[in-house]
């Protein structure tokens, strides 16, 4: 019995030594790569702009309509802030990719620096601005987010559990804070109705504006602080290689905003009140942007 007990003790000690050696082999630095899918939550976008009424457009030729001389004198046509327009966009399911450099060896804690790129296709929506006196001039009024992109640099902290969730799969949780550059490919078009429809309005609109479009087409950007929360499982594939499945939720900490952009075309001409005059500009803001992501990755421990 004494020999059996001694043999059992040696076996336990030998196994513990192997486990400790395996853990020590994974201590130190590692590099990782991930690829996965990302689901953006709805984006509520608000456009603000300063403009002038169609009948004040000094680019349009002088006409007289029922005793009304157009365009109106410039001193009666100061630029004014137009009612803000709010739209909701639902970007398509996109993709994300990231690379990491990390360190294991702080007990159950693991630290990591991560660069992440995320991209989504957007959608086009019809635009209606309550209270905007210009709304009734348009036959088409649309906005579009063609593409949404994010480049982020995160500092992550993980807690690795020692007990496997399933055979050979070890769970972990983590959180990260970082800085993100958000880019939005934004476009908009507002096309006016035909001449008969403009003249039928009260007051009538300048007929030279008929079928003319105001067009926005710009890649907008902003830098925002962001965070992410993560949960996942690891499995060793070889002495220095581990497979990683990760689920994450990420969000910006502030609202996106990019202002001061002239229209690409304003009623078919330059984005100014008059030739050589003050520019007419618009801006876009969105509420905090967030997403869910699921990714598969590999880590190599040096």
CSV table of C-alpha atoms in Angstrom, one decimal:
chain,number,residue,atom,x,y,z
A,1,UNK,CA,0.0,0.0,0.0
A,2,UNK,CA,2.9,2.3,0.8
A,3,UNK,CA,4.3,1.7,-2.6
A,4,UNK,CA,1.0,2.4,-4.3
A,5,UNK,CA,0.6,5.7,-2.3
A,6,UNK,CA,4.2,6.7,-3.2
A,7,UNK,CA,3.6,5.9,-6.9
A,8,UNK,CA,0.4,7.9,-6.9
A,9,UNK,CA,2.2,10.9,-5.2
A,10,UNK,CA,4.9,10.8,-7.9
A,11,UNK,CA,2.3,10.7,-10.6
A,12,UNK,CA,0.5,13.7,-9.1
A,13,UNK,CA,3.7,15.6,-8.8
A,14,UNK,CA,4.7,14.7,-12.4
A,15,UNK,CA,1.3,15.9,-13.7
A,16,UNK,CA,1.5,19.1,-11.7
A,17,UNK,CA,5.0,19.8,-13.1
A,18,UNK,CA,3.7,19.3,-16.7
A,19,UNK,CA,0.8,21.7,-16.1
A,20,UNK,CA,3.1,24.3,-14.6
A,21,UNK,CA,5.5,23.9,-17.5
A,22,UNK,CA,2.7,24.3,-20.0
A,23,UNK,CA,1.5,27.5,-18.1
A,24,UNK,CA,5.1,28.8,-18.0
A,25,UNK,CA,5.4,28.1,-21.8
A,26,UNK,CA,2.5,30.5,-22.4
A,27,UNK,CA,3.8,33.2,-20.1
A,28,UNK,CA,5.3,36.2,-21.9
A,29,UNK,CA,4.4,38.1,-25.0
A,30,UNK,CA,2.0,37.0,-27.8
A,31,UNK,CA,0.7,38.2,-31.2
A,32,UNK,CA,-2.8,37.6,-32.4
A,33,UNK,CA,-5.0,38.2,-35.4
A,34,UNK,CA,-8.8,38.1,-35.7
A,35,UNK,CA,-11.5,38.2,-38.4
A,36,UNK,CA,-15.2,38.3,-37.9
A,37,UNK,CA,-18.7,39.8,-38.5
A,38,UNK,CA,-20.0,43.0,-37.0
A,39,UNK,CA,-23.6,44.1,-36.6
A,40,UNK,CA,-24.0,47.9,-36.3
A,41,UNK,CA,-27.0,49.3,-34.3
A,42,UNK,CA,-29.2,51.9,-36.0
A,43,UNK,CA,-27.6,55.3,-36.5
A,44,UNK,CA,-29.7,58.4,-35.9
A,45,UNK,CA,-28.2,61.2,-38.0
A,46,UNK,CA,-29.0,64.9,-37.8
A,47,UNK,CA,-28.2,67.4,-40.6
A,48,UNK,CA,-28.0,71.1,-39.9
A,49,UNK,CA,-27.2,73.7,-42.5
A,50,UNK,CA,-27.4,77.5,-43.1
A,51,UNK,CA,-29.0,78.5,-46.3
A,52,UNK,CA,-31.2,81.0,-48.1
A,53,UNK,CA,-34.7,80.7,-49.7
A,54,UNK,CA,-34.9,79.8,-53.4
A,55,UNK,CA,-36.3,83.2,-54.2
A,56,UNK,CA,-33.2,84.8,-52.6
A,57,UNK,CA,-30.7,83.0,-54.8
A,58,UNK,CA,-28.7,85.7,-56.5
A,59,UNK,CA,-27.3,83.3,-59.1
A,60,UNK,CA,-30.8,83.1,-60.7
A,61,UNK,CA,-31.7,85.6,-63.5
A,62,UNK,CA,-34.0,88.5,-62.8
A,63,UNK,CA,-37.7,87.7,-63.6
A,64,UNK,CA,-41.1,89.3,-62.7
A,65,UNK,CA,-44.0,87.0,-61.7
A,66,UNK,CA,-47.3,88.5,-61.0
A,67,UNK,CA,-45.7,91.7,-59.7
A,68,UNK,CA,-43.1,89.8,-57.7
A,69,UNK,CA,-39.5,90.6,-58.7
A,70,UNK,CA,-37.1,87.7,-58.3
A,71,UNK,CA,-34.6,87.1,-57.0
A,72,UNK,CA,-35.4,89.2,-53.9
A,73,UNK,CA,-32.9,92.0,-53.0
A,74,UNK,CA,-29.8,90.6,-51.3
A,75,UNK,CA,-30.4,92.8,-48.2
A,76,UNK,CA,-33.6,90.9,-47.6
A,77,UNK,CA,-31.9,87.6,-48.0
A,78,UNK,CA,-29.5,87.0,-45.1
A,79,UNK,CA,-28.4,83.4,-44.6
A,80,UNK,CA,-30.4,81.6,-41.9
A,81,UNK,CA,-30.3,78.4,-40.0
A,82,UNK,CA,-32.8,75.9,-41.5
A,83,UNK,CA,-34.7,73.4,-39.5
A,84,UNK,CA,-32.6,70.3,-38.6
A,85,UNK,CA,-33.4,67.1,-40.4
A,86,UNK,CA,-33.1,63.7,-38.6
A,87,UNK,CA,-32.8,60.3,-40.3
A,88,UNK,CA,-32.3,56.8,-39.1
A,89,UNK,CA,-30.0,54.5,-41.0
A,90,UNK,CA,-29.6,50.7,-40.5
A,91,UNK,CA,-26.2,49.7,-41.9
A,92,UNK,CA,-25.7,46.2,-43.2
A,93,UNK,CA,-23.9,43.5,-41.3
A,94,UNK,CA,-20.3,44.2,-41.9
A,95,UNK,CA,-16.9,42.8,-41.0
A,96,UNK,CA,-14.1,43.5,-38.6
A,97,UNK,CA,-10.4,42.5,-38.5
A,98,UNK,CA,-7.9,43.2,-35.7
A,99,UNK,CA,-4.3,42.5,-34.7
A,100,UNK,CA,-3.0,42.3,-31.1
A,101,UNK,CA,0.2,42.4,-29.1
A,102,UNK,CA,-0.2,41.2,-25.5
A,103,UNK,CA,1.4,39.9,-22.4
A,104,UNK,CA,0.5,36.9,-20.2
A,105,UNK,CA,2.0,36.5,-16.8
A,106,UNK,CA,0.1,38.7,-14.3
A,107,UNK,CA,-1.7,35.9,-12.6
A,108,UNK,CA,-5.1,35.5,-14.2
A,109,UNK,CA,-4.8,38.9,-15.9
A,110,UNK,CA,-3.7,39.5,-19.4
A,111,UNK,CA,-2.9,42.9,-21.0
A,112,UNK,CA,-3.1,43.7,-24.7
A,113,UNK,CA,-2.8,46.5,-27.3
A,114,UNK,CA,-5.2,46.0,-30.3
A,115,UNK,CA,-5.7,47.7,-33.6
A,116,UNK,CA,-9.2,47.1,-35.1
A,117,UNK,CA,-10.8,48.0,-38.5
A,118,UNK,CA,-14.5,47.7,-39.0
A,119,UNK,CA,-16.6,48.4,-42.1
A,120,UNK,CA,-20.3,48.4,-43.0
A,121,UNK,CA,-22.4,49.2,-46.1
A,122,UNK,CA,-25.1,51.8,-45.4
A,123,UNK,CA,-28.5,52.6,-46.9
A,124,UNK,CA,-30.5,55.4,-48.6
A,125,UNK,CA,-33.5,56.9,-46.9
A,126,UNK,CA,-36.1,59.5,-47.8
A,127,UNK,CA,-35.8,62.8,-46.0
A,128,UNK,CA,-38.7,64.8,-44.6
A,129,UNK,CA,-38.0,67.9,-42.5
A,130,UNK,CA,-41.1,69.0,-40.5
A,131,UNK,CA,-41.4,72.8,-40.3
A,132,UNK,CA,-39.0,73.4,-43.3
A,133,UNK,CA,-40.8,75.8,-45.7
A,134,UNK,CA,-38.6,74.5,-48.5
A,135,UNK,CA,-39.9,70.9,-48.1
A,136,UNK,CA,-42.8,71.4,-50.6
A,137,UNK,CA,-40.4,72.5,-53.3
A,138,UNK,CA,-38.9,69.0,-53.7
A,139,UNK,CA,-39.9,66.1,-55.8
A,140,UNK,CA,-36.9,64.0,-54.5
A,141,UNK,CA,-35.2,64.5,-51.1
A,142,UNK,CA,-32.9,61.6,-50.1
A,143,UNK,CA,-29.9,61.0,-47.8
A,144,UNK,CA,-27.5,58.1,-47.9
A,145,UNK,CA,-24.7,56.6,-45.8
A,146,UNK,CA,-22.9,54.6,-48.4
A,147,UNK,CA,-20.3,53.2,-46.1
A,148,UNK,CA,-19.4,53.4,-42.4
A,149,UNK,CA,-15.8,52.7,-41.3
A,150,UNK,CA,-14.0,52.7,-38.0
A,151,UNK,CA,-10.3,52.4,-37.2
A,152,UNK,CA,-9.6,52.0,-33.5
A,153,UNK,CA,-6.6,51.5,-31.1
A,154,UNK,CA,-7.6,49.8,-27.8
A,155,UNK,CA,-5.8,49.0,-24.6
A,156,UNK,CA,-7.5,45.8,-23.3
A,157,UNK,CA,-7.4,44.0,-20.0
A,158,UNK,CA,-8.6,40.3,-19.7
A,159,UNK,CA,-9.3,37.9,-16.9
A,160,UNK,CA,-8.5,34.3,-17.9
A,161,UNK,CA,-10.3,31.6,-15.9
A,162,UNK,CA,-8.2,28.5,-14.9
A,163,UNK,CA,-11.1,26.0,-15.1
A,164,UNK,CA,-12.2,24.9,-18.6
A,165,UNK,CA,-15.8,25.6,-19.7
A,166,UNK,CA,-15.7,22.6,-21.9
A,167,UNK,CA,-13.0,20.1,-22.5
A,168,UNK,CA,-9.9,22.1,-23.5
A,169,UNK,CA,-11.8,25.4,-23.9
A,170,UNK,CA,-10.9,28.1,-21.4
A,171,UNK,CA,-13.2,31.1,-20.9
A,172,UNK,CA,-12.2,34.7,-20.4
A,173,UNK,CA,-13.7,38.1,-20.0
A,174,UNK,CA,-12.2,41.5,-20.9
A,175,UNK,CA,-12.7,45.2,-21.4
A,176,UNK,CA,-10.9,47.8,-23.4
A,177,UNK,CA,-10.7,51.6,-23.8
A,178,UNK,CA,-9.4,53.4,-26.9
A,179,UNK,CA,-9.5,56.0,-29.6
A,180,UNK,CA,-11.5,55.6,-32.8
A,181,UNK,CA,-11.5,57.4,-36.1
A,182,UNK,CA,-15.0,57.1,-37.6
A,183,UNK,CA,-15.6,57.8,-41.3
A,184,UNK,CA,-19.0,58.1,-43.0
A,185,UNK,CA,-19.4,58.3,-46.8
A,186,UNK,CA,-22.3,60.7,-46.8
A,187,UNK,CA,-24.4,61.9,-49.7
A,188,UNK,CA,-27.7,63.7,-50.2
A,189,UNK,CA,-29.8,65.0,-53.0
A,190,UNK,CA,-32.7,67.5,-53.0
A,191,UNK,CA,-34.3,67.9,-56.5
A,192,UNK,CA,-36.9,70.6,-57.0
A,193,UNK,CA,-40.2,70.1,-58.8
A,194,UNK,CA,-41.0,71.3,-62.3
A,195,UNK,CA,-41.6,74.9,-63.3
A,196,UNK,CA,-45.4,74.6,-63.2
A,197,UNK,CA,-45.3,73.1,-59.6
A,198,UNK,CA,-42.9,75.8,-58.4
A,199,UNK,CA,-45.1,78.6,-59.8
A,200,UNK,CA,-48.2,77.2,-58.2
A,201,UNK,CA,-46.7,77.5,-54.7
A,202,UNK,CA,-47.5,80.4,-52.4
A,203,UNK,CA,-45.4,82.5,-52.9
A,204,UNK,CA,-44.3,81.2,-56.3
A,205,UNK,CA,-40.7,80.0,-56.6
A,206,UNK,CA,-38.2,81.2,-59.1
A,207,UNK,CA,-38.9,79.1,-62.3
A,208,UNK,CA,-35.1,78.9,-63.1
A,209,UNK,CA,-34.8,76.6,-60.0
A,210,UNK,CA,-37.1,74.0,-61.6
A,211,UNK,CA,-35.6,70.5,-61.7
A,212,UNK,CA,-32.4,71.8,-60.2
A,213,UNK,CA,-30.7,69.7,-57.4
A,214,UNK,CA,-28.8,70.5,-54.3
A,215,UNK,CA,-26.2,67.7,-53.8
A,216,UNK,CA,-23.9,66.7,-50.9
A,217,UNK,CA,-21.2,64.2,-51.4
A,218,UNK,CA,-18.4,64.0,-48.8
A,219,UNK,CA,-16.5,61.6,-46.6
A,220,UNK,CA,-17.1,62.8,-43.0
A,221,UNK,CA,-14.9,61.9,-40.1
A,222,UNK,CA,-14.4,62.4,-36.4
A,223,UNK,CA,-12.2,61.2,-33.6
A,224,UNK,CA,-14.0,59.7,-30.6
A,225,UNK,CA,-13.1,57.8,-27.4
A,226,UNK,CA,-14.6,54.3,-27.5
A,227,UNK,CA,-14.9,51.2,-25.3
A,228,UNK,CA,-15.5,47.5,-25.8
A,229,UNK,CA,-16.6,44.6,-23.6
A,230,UNK,CA,-15.6,41.1,-24.5
A,231,UNK,CA,-16.2,37.4,-23.6
A,232,UNK,CA,-14.7,34.4,-25.3
A,233,UNK,CA,-13.0,31.0,-25.1
A,234,UNK,CA,-9.5,29.8,-26.0
A,235,UNK,CA,-8.2,26.4,-27.0
A,236,UNK,CA,-4.6,25.4,-27.4
A,237,UNK,CA,-3.8,24.0,-30.8
A,238,UNK,CA,-0.1,23.5,-30.3
A,239,UNK,CA,2.6,24.4,-27.8
A,240,UNK,CA,2.6,28.1,-28.8
A,241,UNK,CA,-0.7,28.5,-30.8
A,242,UNK,CA,-4.2,29.0,-29.4
A,243,UNK,CA,-7.5,29.3,-31.2
A,244,UNK,CA,-9.8,32.1,-30.0
A,245,UNK,CA,-13.5,32.7,-30.3
A,246,UNK,CA,-14.6,36.1,-29.1
A,247,UNK,CA,-17.9,38.0,-28.7
A,248,UNK,CA,-17.8,41.7,-28.2
A,249,UNK,CA,-19.9,44.8,-27.7
A,250,UNK,CA,-18.4,48.2,-28.6
A,251,UNK,CA,-19.5,51.8,-28.5
A,252,UNK,CA,-18.2,55.3,-28.9
A,253,UNK,CA,-18.3,57.4,-25.7
A,254,UNK,CA,-19.5,60.6,-27.5
A,255,UNK,CA,-21.5,61.8,-30.5
A,256,UNK,CA,-20.1,62.0,-34.0
A,257,UNK,CA,-19.9,65.5,-35.5
A,258,UNK,CA,-18.5,67.0,-38.7
A,259,UNK,CA,-19.5,70.5,-39.7
A,260,UNK,CA,-18.6,73.2,-42.2
A,261,UNK,CA,-18.9,71.5,-45.6
A,262,UNK,CA,-20.1,73.3,-48.7
A,263,UNK,CA,-22.6,71.6,-51.0
A,264,UNK,CA,-21.2,70.0,-54.0
A,265,UNK,CA,-23.9,71.7,-56.0
A,266,UNK,CA,-26.5,74.2,-54.7
A,267,UNK,CA,-29.5,74.5,-57.1
A,268,UNK,CA,-27.1,73.6,-59.9
A,269,UNK,CA,-24.4,76.2,-59.0
A,270,UNK,CA,-21.6,76.8,-56.5
A,271,UNK,CA,-22.5,76.6,-52.8
A,272,UNK,CA,-22.7,80.4,-52.2
A,273,UNK,CA,-25.4,82.9,-51.7
A,274,UNK,CA,-24.3,84.9,-54.8
A,275,UNK,CA,-21.3,84.8,-57.1
A,276,UNK,CA,-18.3,85.5,-54.9
A,277,UNK,CA,-20.6,85.5,-51.8
A,278,UNK,CA,-20.6,83.7,-48.5
A,279,UNK,CA,-20.6,79.9,-48.7
A,280,UNK,CA,-23.6,77.8,-47.8
A,281,UNK,CA,-22.6,74.9,-45.6
A,282,UNK,CA,-24.0,71.8,-43.8
A,283,UNK,CA,-23.0,69.5,-41.0
A,284,UNK,CA,-23.8,66.0,-39.8
A,285,UNK,CA,-24.0,64.6,-36.3
A,286,UNK,CA,-25.0,61.2,-35.0
A,287,UNK,CA,-25.6,59.8,-31.6
A,288,UNK,CA,-23.2,57.4,-30.0
A,289,UNK,CA,-22.5,54.6,-32.5
A,290,UNK,CA,-22.4,51.0,-31.2
A,291,UNK,CA,-22.1,47.4,-32.6
A,292,UNK,CA,-21.9,43.7,-31.7
A,293,UNK,CA,-19.1,41.5,-33.1
A,294,UNK,CA,-18.3,37.8,-33.3
A,295,UNK,CA,-14.8,36.9,-34.4
A,296,UNK,CA,-12.4,33.9,-34.8
A,297,UNK,CA,-8.7,34.4,-34.1
A,298,UNK,CA,-5.3,32.8,-33.6
A,299,UNK,CA,-2.7,33.8,-31.0
A,300,UNK,CA,1.0,32.9,-31.1
A,301,UNK,CA,2.9,32.9,-27.8
A,302,UNK,CA,6.6,33.6,-28.1
